[in-house]
PDB file of C-alpha atoms in Angstrom:
ATOM      1  CA  MET A 121     125.770  72.967 130.484  1.00 42.00           C
ATOM      2  CA  SER A 122     122.156  73.977 130.744  1.00 43.00           C
ATOM      3  CA  ALA A 123     120.012  74.219 127.681  1.00 47.00           C
ATOM      4  CA  GLU A 124     119.131  77.667 126.445  1.00 49.00           C
ATOM      5  CA  ALA A 125     115.706  78.906 127.365  1.00 48.00           C
ATOM      6  CA  PRO A 126     113.296  78.982 124.415  1.00 47.00           C
ATOM      7  CA  PRO A 127     112.649  82.445 122.989  1.00 50.00           C
ATOM      8  CA  ALA A 128     109.696  84.277 124.441  1.00 47.00           C
ATOM      9  CA  PRO A 129     106.641  84.108 122.186  1.00 46.00           C
ATOM     10  CA  THR A 130     106.045  87.240 120.192  1.00 45.00           C
ATOM     11  CA  ALA A 131     102.710  88.951 120.617  1.00 49.00           C
ATOM     12  CA  ASN A 132     100.396  89.084 117.648  1.00 57.00           C
ATOM     13  CA  PRO A 133     100.592  92.475 115.954  1.00 57.00           C
ATOM     14  CA  PRO A 134      97.580  94.713 116.526  1.00 65.00           C
ATOM     15  CA  ALA A 135      94.909  94.726 113.836  1.00 90.00           C
ATOM     16  CA  LEU A 136      95.282  97.447 111.228  1.00 97.00           C
ATOM     17  CA  LEU A 137      91.565  98.207 111.653  1.00 97.00           C
ATOM     18  CA  GLU A 138      89.370  97.345 114.604  1.00 97.00           C
ATOM     19  CA  LEU A 139      85.717  98.188 115.160  1.00 97.00           C
ATOM     20  CA  ASP A 140      84.499  97.563 118.693  1.00 97.00           C
ATOM     21  CA  LYS A 141      80.756  97.675 119.435  1.00 96.00           C
ATOM     22  CA  VAL A 142      80.119 100.417 116.874  1.00 97.00           C
ATOM     23  CA  ARG A 143      76.581 101.813 116.686  1.00 96.00           C
ATOM     24  CA  THR A 144      75.622 104.162 113.852  1.00 96.00           C
ATOM     25  CA  PHE A 145      72.237 105.820 113.302  1.00 95.00           C
ATOM     26  CA  TYR A 146      70.380 107.614 110.528  1.00 92.00           C
ATOM     27  CA  GLY A 147      68.109 109.793 112.588  1.00 91.00           C
ATOM     28  CA  ARG A 148      66.366 107.383 114.960  1.00 91.00           C
ATOM     29  CA  ILE A 149      67.079 104.346 112.814  1.00 93.00           C
ATOM     30  CA  GLU A 150      69.993 102.255 114.080  1.00 94.00           C
ATOM     31  CA  ALA A 151      71.765 100.954 110.969  1.00 94.00           C
ATOM     32  CA  VAL A 152      74.810  99.410 112.678  1.00 95.00           C
ATOM     33  CA  LYS A 153      74.089  97.703 115.995  1.00 94.00           C
ATOM     34  CA  GLY A 154      77.154  97.049 118.125  1.00 94.00           C
ATOM     35  CA  LEU A 155      79.376  95.898 115.269  1.00 96.00           C
ATOM     36  CA  SER A 156      82.803  94.421 116.059  1.00 96.00           C
ATOM     37  CA  ILE A 157      85.192  93.410 113.266  1.00 97.00           C
ATOM     38  CA  THR A 158      88.956  93.361 112.671  1.00 97.00           C
ATOM     39  CA  VAL A 159      91.066  93.661 109.539  1.00 97.00           C
ATOM     40  CA  ASN A 160      94.710  92.646 109.740  1.00 96.00           C
ATOM     41  CA  GLU A 161      97.442  94.169 107.622  1.00 95.00           C
ATOM     42  CA  GLY A 162      97.720  92.575 104.189  1.00 94.00           C
ATOM     43  CA  GLU A 163      94.282  90.933 104.222  1.00 96.00           C
ATOM     44  CA  ILE A 164      91.284  91.156 101.971  1.00 97.00           C
ATOM     45  CA  VAL A 165      88.268  90.980 104.284  1.00 97.00           C
ATOM     46  CA  THR A 166      84.734  90.997 102.901  1.00 97.00           C
ATOM     47  CA  LEU A 167      81.392  91.993 104.397  1.00 96.00           C
ATOM     48  CA  ILE A 168      78.452  90.132 102.898  1.00 93.00           C
ATOM     49  CA  GLY A 169      74.737  90.417 103.564  1.00 91.00           C
ATOM     50  CA  ALA A 170      71.421  91.462 102.093  1.00 88.00           C
ATOM     51  CA  ASN A 171      70.525  95.028 101.153  1.00 87.00           C
ATOM     52  CA  GLY A 172      69.996  97.038 104.321  1.00 88.00           C
ATOM     53  CA  ALA A 173      72.298  94.847 106.410  1.00 91.00           C
ATOM     54  CA  GLY A 174      74.531  97.808 107.302  1.00 93.00           C
ATOM     55  CA  LYS A 175      77.501  97.051 105.048  1.00 94.00           C
ATOM     56  CA  SER A 176      77.802 100.450 103.361  1.00 94.00           C
ATOM     57  CA  THR A 177      77.069 102.237 106.632  1.00 95.00           C
ATOM     58  CA  THR A 178      79.976 100.363 108.196  1.00 96.00           C
ATOM     59  CA  LEU A 179      82.334 101.708 105.520  1.00 96.00           C
ATOM     60  CA  ARG A 180      80.912 105.219 105.890  1.00 95.00           C
ATOM     61  CA  SER A 181      81.418 104.998 109.658  1.00 97.00           C
ATOM     62  CA  ILE A 182      85.075 104.029 109.179  1.00 97.00           C
ATOM     63  CA  GLN A 183      85.635 106.892 106.723  1.00 95.00           C
ATOM     64  CA  GLY A 184      83.995 109.426 109.057  1.00 94.00           C
ATOM     65  CA  LEU A 185      81.160 110.214 106.665  1.00 93.00           C
ATOM     66  CA  THR A 186      78.524 108.943 109.108  1.00 94.00           C
ATOM     67  CA  LYS A 187      79.655 109.341 112.694  1.00 93.00           C
ATOM     68  CA  PRO A 188      79.031 106.476 115.113  1.00 95.00           C
ATOM     69  CA  LYS A 189      77.111 107.349 118.261  1.00 95.00           C
ATOM     70  CA  ALA A 190      78.843 104.654 120.308  1.00 96.00           C
ATOM     71  CA  GLY A 191      81.788 102.277 120.117  1.00 96.00           C
ATOM     72  CA  THR A 192      85.360 102.744 118.958  1.00 97.00           C
ATOM     73  CA  ILE A 193      87.125 102.529 115.604  1.00 97.00           C
ATOM     74  CA  ARG A 194      90.888 102.069 115.753  1.00 96.00           C
ATOM     75  CA  PHE A 195      93.216 102.370 112.791  1.00 97.00           C
ATOM     76  CA  ALA A 196      96.880 101.468 113.280  1.00 95.00           C
ATOM     77  CA  GLY A 197      96.242 101.597 117.030  1.00 92.00           C
ATOM     78  CA  LYS A 198      94.657 105.078 117.060  1.00 95.00           C
ATOM     79  CA  GLU A 199      91.011 105.875 117.705  1.00 96.00           C
ATOM     80  CA  ILE A 200      89.498 107.620 114.679  1.00 96.00           C
ATOM     81  CA  GLN A 201      85.734 107.569 115.278  1.00 95.00           C
ATOM     82  CA  ASN A 202      85.708 111.309 115.993  1.00 94.00           C
ATOM     83  CA  ALA A 203      88.158 112.359 113.261  1.00 95.00           C
ATOM     84  CA  PRO A 204      86.893 114.256 110.196  1.00 94.00           C
ATOM     85  CA  PRO A 205      87.011 112.451 106.836  1.00 93.00           C
ATOM     86  CA  HIS A 206      89.972 114.407 105.417  1.00 92.00           C
ATOM     87  CA  GLN A 207      92.110 113.494 108.425  1.00 94.00           C
ATOM     88  CA  ILE A 208      91.126 109.851 108.063  1.00 95.00           C
ATOM     89  CA  VAL A 209      92.321 109.977 104.439  1.00 94.00           C
ATOM     90  CA  GLN A 210      95.608 111.489 105.619  1.00 92.00           C
ATOM     91  CA  MET A 211      95.982 108.665 108.146  1.00 95.00           C
ATOM     92  CA  GLY A 212      95.853 106.134 105.318  1.00 96.00           C
ATOM     93  CA  ILE A 213      92.239 105.093 104.616  1.00 97.00           C
ATOM     94  CA  ALA A 214      90.648 105.629 101.192  1.00 96.00           C
ATOM     95  CA  HIS A 215      87.108 104.865 100.073  1.00 93.00           C
ATOM     96  CA  SER A 216      85.723 103.930  96.667  1.00 91.00           C
ATOM     97  CA  PRO A 217      82.008 104.414  97.402  1.00 87.00           C
ATOM     98  CA  GLU A 218      78.922 102.704  96.082  1.00 84.00           C
ATOM     99  CA  GLY A 219      77.802 104.514  92.941  1.00 74.00           C
ATOM    100  CA  ARG A 220      81.371 105.741  92.233  1.00 75.00           C
ATOM    101  CA  ARG A 221      80.593 109.404  93.059  1.00 85.00           C
ATOM    102  CA  LEU A 222      82.947 110.840  90.446  1.00 92.00           C
ATOM    103  CA  PHE A 223      83.051 114.499  89.429  1.00 87.00           C
ATOM    104  CA  PRO A 224      81.193 114.028  86.112  1.00 89.00           C
ATOM    105  CA  ARG A 225      82.298 117.222  84.360  1.00 92.00           C
ATOM    106  CA  MET A 226      85.934 116.796  85.294  1.00 94.00           C
ATOM    107  CA  SER A 227      88.295 114.704  83.217  1.00 94.00           C
ATOM    108  CA  VAL A 228      89.584 111.294  84.244  1.00 94.00           C
ATOM    109  CA  ARG A 229      92.949 112.814  85.085  1.00 93.00           C
ATOM    110  CA  GLU A 230      91.352 115.601  87.140  1.00 93.00           C
ATOM    111  CA  ASN A 231      89.330 113.042  89.087  1.00 91.00           C
ATOM    112  CA  LEU A 232      92.519 111.124  89.843  1.00 94.00           C
ATOM    113  CA  GLU A 233      94.221 114.320  90.965  1.00 93.00           C
ATOM    114  CA  MET A 234      91.334 114.975  93.355  1.00 91.00           C
ATOM    115  CA  GLY A 235      92.266 111.722  95.061  1.00 90.00           C
ATOM    116  CA  ALA A 236      95.652 113.252  95.878  1.00 90.00           C
ATOM    117  CA  PHE A 237      94.189 116.441  97.395  1.00 86.00           C
ATOM    118  CA  ASN A 238      96.127 115.921 100.631  1.00 82.00           C
ATOM    119  CA  ARG A 239      99.494 115.552  98.898  1.00 83.00           C
ATOM    120  CA  SER A 240     101.993 118.119  97.644  1.00 85.00           C
ATOM    121  CA  ASP A 241     104.676 115.846  96.156  1.00 90.00           C
ATOM    122  CA  ARG A 242     104.100 116.526  92.474  1.00 90.00           C
ATOM    123  CA  GLU A 243     106.630 113.949  91.313  1.00 92.00           C
ATOM    124  CA  GLY A 244     105.063 111.253  93.486  1.00 91.00           C
ATOM    125  CA  ILE A 245     101.567 112.192  92.315  1.00 93.00           C
ATOM    126  CA  GLU A 246     102.679 111.869  88.703  1.00 93.00           C
ATOM    127  CA  GLN A 247     104.236 108.473  89.402  1.00 94.00           C
ATOM    128  CA  ASP A 248     101.058 107.272  91.087  1.00 94.00           C
ATOM    129  CA  THR A 249      98.927 108.571  88.218  1.00 94.00           C
ATOM    130  CA  GLU A 250     100.998 106.528  85.801  1.00 94.00           C
ATOM    131  CA  HIS A 251     100.697 103.526  88.095  1.00 94.00           C
ATOM    132  CA  VAL A 252      96.895 103.847  88.043  1.00 94.00           C
ATOM    133  CA  TYR A 253      97.053 104.006  84.255  1.00 95.00           C
ATOM    134  CA  SER A 254      99.141 100.812  84.264  1.00 93.00           C
ATOM    135  CA  LEU A 255      96.501  99.069  86.412  1.00 94.00           C
ATOM    136  CA  PHE A 256      93.659 100.463  84.283  1.00 92.00           C
ATOM    137  CA  PRO A 257      94.880 101.036  80.698  1.00 92.00           C
ATOM    138  CA  ARG A 258      91.366 102.166  79.687  1.00 90.00           C
ATOM    139  CA  LEU A 259      91.800 105.217  81.916  1.00 93.00           C
ATOM    140  CA  SER A 260      95.047 106.113  80.171  1.00 93.00           C
ATOM    141  CA  GLU A 261      93.228 106.044  76.837  1.00 93.00           C
ATOM    142  CA  ARG A 262      90.506 108.317  78.251  1.00 91.00           C
ATOM    143  CA  ARG A 263      92.535 110.557  80.535  1.00 92.00           C
ATOM    144  CA  GLY A 264      91.154 113.746  78.971  1.00 93.00           C
ATOM    145  CA  GLN A 265      87.547 112.538  78.738  1.00 92.00           C
ATOM    146  CA  GLN A 266      84.862 113.789  81.112  1.00 94.00           C
ATOM    147  CA  ALA A 267      84.206 111.168  83.770  1.00 87.00           C
ATOM    148  CA  GLY A 268      80.453 111.447  83.336  1.00 88.00           C
ATOM    149  CA  THR A 269      80.718 110.149  79.760  1.00 93.00           C
ATOM    150  CA  LEU A 270      82.596 106.959  80.704  1.00 88.00           C
ATOM    151  CA  SER A 271      80.994 103.527  80.704  1.00 88.00           C
ATOM    152  CA  GLY A 272      80.012 101.996  84.038  1.00 85.00           C
ATOM    153  CA  GLY A 273      83.118  99.822  84.117  1.00 86.00           C
ATOM    154  CA  GLU A 274      85.396 102.734  83.284  1.00 89.00           C
ATOM    155  CA  GLN A 275      83.778 104.841  85.997  1.00 90.00           C
ATOM    156  CA  GLN A 276      84.426 102.066  88.507  1.00 90.00           C
ATOM    157  CA  MET A 277      88.068 101.939  87.435  1.00 90.00           C
ATOM    158  CA  CYS A 278      88.311 105.700  87.858  1.00 91.00           C
ATOM    159  CA  SER A 279      86.742 105.545  91.326  1.00 93.00           C
ATOM    160  CA  ILE A 280      89.206 102.897  92.499  1.00 93.00           C
ATOM    161  CA  GLY A 281      92.079 104.745  90.860  1.00 94.00           C
ATOM    162  CA  ARG A 282      91.092 107.998  92.567  1.00 94.00           C
ATOM    163  CA  ALA A 283      91.102 106.228  95.943  1.00 94.00           C
ATOM    164  CA  LEU A 284      94.566 104.812  95.256  1.00 95.00           C
ATOM    165  CA  MET A 285      95.965 108.289  94.614  1.00 94.00           C
ATOM    166  CA  SER A 286      96.110 108.984  98.366  1.00 92.00           C
ATOM    167  CA  ARG A 287      98.461 105.997  98.786  1.00 94.00           C
ATOM    168  CA  PRO A 288      96.179 104.270 101.301  1.00 96.00           C
ATOM    169  CA  LYS A 289      97.209 101.576 103.731  1.00 96.00           C
ATOM    170  CA  LEU A 290      93.565 100.466 103.806  1.00 98.00           C
ATOM    171  CA  LEU A 291      91.226 100.613 100.810  1.00 97.00           C
ATOM    172  CA  LEU A 292      87.453 100.472 101.401  1.00 97.00           C
ATOM    173  CA  LEU A 293      85.605  99.161  98.345  1.00 95.00           C
ATOM    174  CA  ASP A 294      81.818  99.400  98.226  1.00 93.00           C
ATOM    175  CA  GLU A 295      80.078  97.263  95.573  1.00 90.00           C
ATOM    176  CA  PRO A 296      82.782  97.448  92.877  1.00 90.00           C
ATOM    177  CA  SER A 297      80.913  95.032  90.580  1.00 87.00           C
ATOM    178  CA  MET A 298      77.520  96.748  90.698  1.00 84.00           C
ATOM    179  CA  GLY A 299      76.013  97.145  87.243  1.00 80.00           C
ATOM    180  CA  LEU A 300      78.996  95.686  85.382  1.00 81.00           C
ATOM    181  CA  ALA A 301      79.053  93.010  82.710  1.00 83.00           C
ATOM    182  CA  PRO A 302      80.525  89.688  83.894  1.00 86.00           C
ATOM    183  CA  ILE A 303      83.704  90.069  81.847  1.00 84.00           C
ATOM    184  CA  LEU A 304      84.359  93.446  83.471  1.00 85.00           C
ATOM    185  CA  VAL A 305      83.601  92.048  86.936  1.00 89.00           C
ATOM    186  CA  ASP A 306      86.341  89.456  86.464  1.00 89.00           C
ATOM    187  CA  LYS A 307      88.776  92.153  85.351  1.00 88.00           C
ATOM    188  CA  ILE A 308      87.969  94.458  88.266  1.00 89.00           C
ATOM    189  CA  PHE A 309      88.515  91.659  90.768  1.00 93.00           C
ATOM    190  CA  GLU A 310      91.795  90.646  89.157  1.00 93.00           C
ATOM    191  CA  ILE A 311      92.965  94.223  89.658  1.00 92.00           C
ATOM    192  CA  ILE A 312      91.708  94.289  93.261  1.00 94.00           C
ATOM    193  CA  GLN A 313      93.861  91.232  93.939  1.00 95.00           C
ATOM    194  CA  GLU A 314      96.837  92.935  92.285  1.00 95.00           C
ATOM    195  CA  ILE A 315      96.342  96.027  94.458  1.00 95.00           C
ATOM    196  CA  ASN A 316      96.347  93.766  97.505  1.00 96.00           C
ATOM    197  CA  ARG A 317      99.502  91.960  96.365  1.00 95.00           C
ATOM    198  CA  GLU A 318     101.189  95.345  96.066  1.00 94.00           C
ATOM    199  CA  GLY A 319     100.635  95.845  99.791  1.00 94.00           C
ATOM    200  CA  THR A 320      97.260  97.541 100.242  1.00 96.00           C
ATOM    201  CA  THR A 321      94.884  96.013 102.787  1.00 97.00           C
ATOM    202  CA  ILE A 322      91.282  95.839 101.544  1.00 97.00           C
ATOM    203  CA  LEU A 323      87.875  95.828 103.223  1.00 98.00           C
ATOM    204  CA  LEU A 324      85.359  94.820 100.567  1.00 97.00           C
ATOM    205  CA  VAL A 325      81.575  95.149 100.429  1.00 95.00           C
ATOM    206  CA  GLU A 326      80.266  93.216  97.457  1.00 90.00           C
ATOM    207  CA  GLN A 327      76.847  92.029  96.265  1.00 85.00           C
ATOM    208  CA  ASN A 328      78.430  89.081  94.457  1.00 87.00           C
ATOM    209  CA  ALA A 329      79.245  87.077  97.565  1.00 90.00           C
ATOM    210  CA  LEU A 330      80.689  84.156  95.633  1.00 89.00           C
ATOM    211  CA  ILE A 331      83.372  86.181  93.898  1.00 91.00           C
ATOM    212  CA  ALA A 332      84.058  88.187  97.073  1.00 94.00           C
ATOM    213  CA  LEU A 333      84.648  85.052  99.118  1.00 95.00           C
ATOM    214  CA  GLY A 334      86.803  83.739  96.277  1.00 93.00           C
ATOM    215  CA  ILE A 335      89.414  86.462  96.740  1.00 95.00           C
ATOM    216  CA  ALA A 336      89.068  87.262 100.466  1.00 96.00           C
ATOM    217  CA  SER A 337      90.971  85.677 103.325  1.00 96.00           C
ATOM    218  CA  ARG A 338      88.153  86.198 105.852  1.00 96.00           C
ATOM    219  CA  GLY A 339      84.558  87.330 105.835  1.00 96.00           C
ATOM    220  CA  TYR A 340      81.760  88.606 108.043  1.00 96.00           C
ATOM    221  CA  VAL A 341      78.059  88.024 107.431  1.00 95.00           C
ATOM    222  CA  LEU A 342      75.904  91.015 108.447  1.00 94.00           C
ATOM    223  CA  GLU A 343      72.178  90.919 109.129  1.00 93.00           C
ATOM    224  CA  THR A 344      70.258  94.038 110.191  1.00 91.00           C
ATOM    225  CA  GLY A 345      73.382  95.790 111.427  1.00 93.00           C
ATOM    226  CA  ARG A 346      74.901  92.872 113.335  1.00 93.00           C
ATOM    227  CA  VAL A 347      77.562  90.261 112.614  1.00 95.00           C
ATOM    228  CA  THR A 348      75.833  86.887 112.627  1.00 93.00           C
ATOM    229  CA  LEU A 349      78.730  84.811 111.328  1.00 93.00           C
ATOM    230  CA  SER A 350      82.459  85.220 110.743  1.00 95.00           C
ATOM    231  CA  ASP A 351      85.038  82.754 109.463  1.00 95.00           C
ATOM    232  CA  ARG A 352      87.691  82.109 106.874  1.00 96.00           C
ATOM    233  CA  ALA A 353      86.360  82.922 103.425  1.00 95.00           C
ATOM    234  CA  GLU A 354      86.622  79.351 102.180  1.00 94.00           C
ATOM    235  CA  ALA A 355      84.634  78.118 105.200  1.00 94.00           C
ATOM    236  CA  LEU A 356      81.876  80.686 104.612  1.00 94.00           C
ATOM    237  CA  ALA A 357      81.710  79.694 100.939  1.00 92.00           C
ATOM    238  CA  THR A 358      80.886  76.099 101.955  1.00 91.00           C
ATOM    239  CA  ASN A 359      78.557  76.991 104.850  1.00 91.00           C
ATOM    240  CA  ASP A 360      75.052  75.715 104.052  1.00 88.00           C
ATOM    241  CA  GLU A 361      73.259  78.786 105.427  1.00 86.00           C
ATOM    242  CA  VAL A 362      75.523  81.194 103.561  1.00 87.00           C
ATOM    243  CA  ARG A 363      75.203  79.186 100.355  1.00 86.00           C
ATOM    244  CA  LYS A 364      71.401  79.279 100.506  1.00 81.00           C
ATOM    245  CA  ALA A 365      71.038  82.912 101.600  1.00 81.00           C
ATOM    246  CA  TYR A 366      73.778  84.681  99.653  1.00 78.00           C
ATOM    247  CA  LEU A 367      75.232  82.383  97.016  1.00 72.00           C
ATOM    248  CA  GLY A 368      71.970  81.147  95.508  1.00 65.00           C
ATOM    249  CA  ILE A 369      72.989  77.514  96.040  1.00 65.00           C
ATOM    250  CA  SER A 370      70.535  75.110  97.633  1.00 57.00           C
TER     251      SER A 370
END
């Protein structure tokens, strides 16, 4: 009796997000120079680098806010580099931008509802609103307060909560700790990890490289619009060049 043949190896699933040689310009200035990165489903991936390295432009390129002039962006196997931002949201990508960009005269609840602009399931929207309040109890306490009168930490919570209201498969977070007190930074990053555990893939741009690498599975180092180094997050955190340049450790 012959032995059974071993099962055929299964192919690796395609990346949830893939950027291939993306080039993005502001006028004649090339901000992203042939960038190639991947984000697999379920990961937290971080982009680290100095100011002007192209991190925020990369997120804006993915969201369709700044169109690439060359290269491809694939999400769940589909090219999206020419899609308008609202269609990209409908596909499953949400963006919490640098500076929060809330509607300051609208209430917390109204800002959250704006995150669900592409949805019509009122019951589901209500459930997701309550879920955001459970993640960020401060927002529940201030649901009727104008967003412009919130503290910096509360505004950041509202920005992330608004992004979650579209039920994204991929959440783009741009500098979530900027301007926050250390105790609030820790809280925000605990919640980011909880969001990831609930099934949302995250691409994170963060000035605090040490804390970003502490929660990410992989990372990319960007310099002047190019990837100069990529590795597992724990390997980047112990890399001498990264430690000196971005972690403030000699």
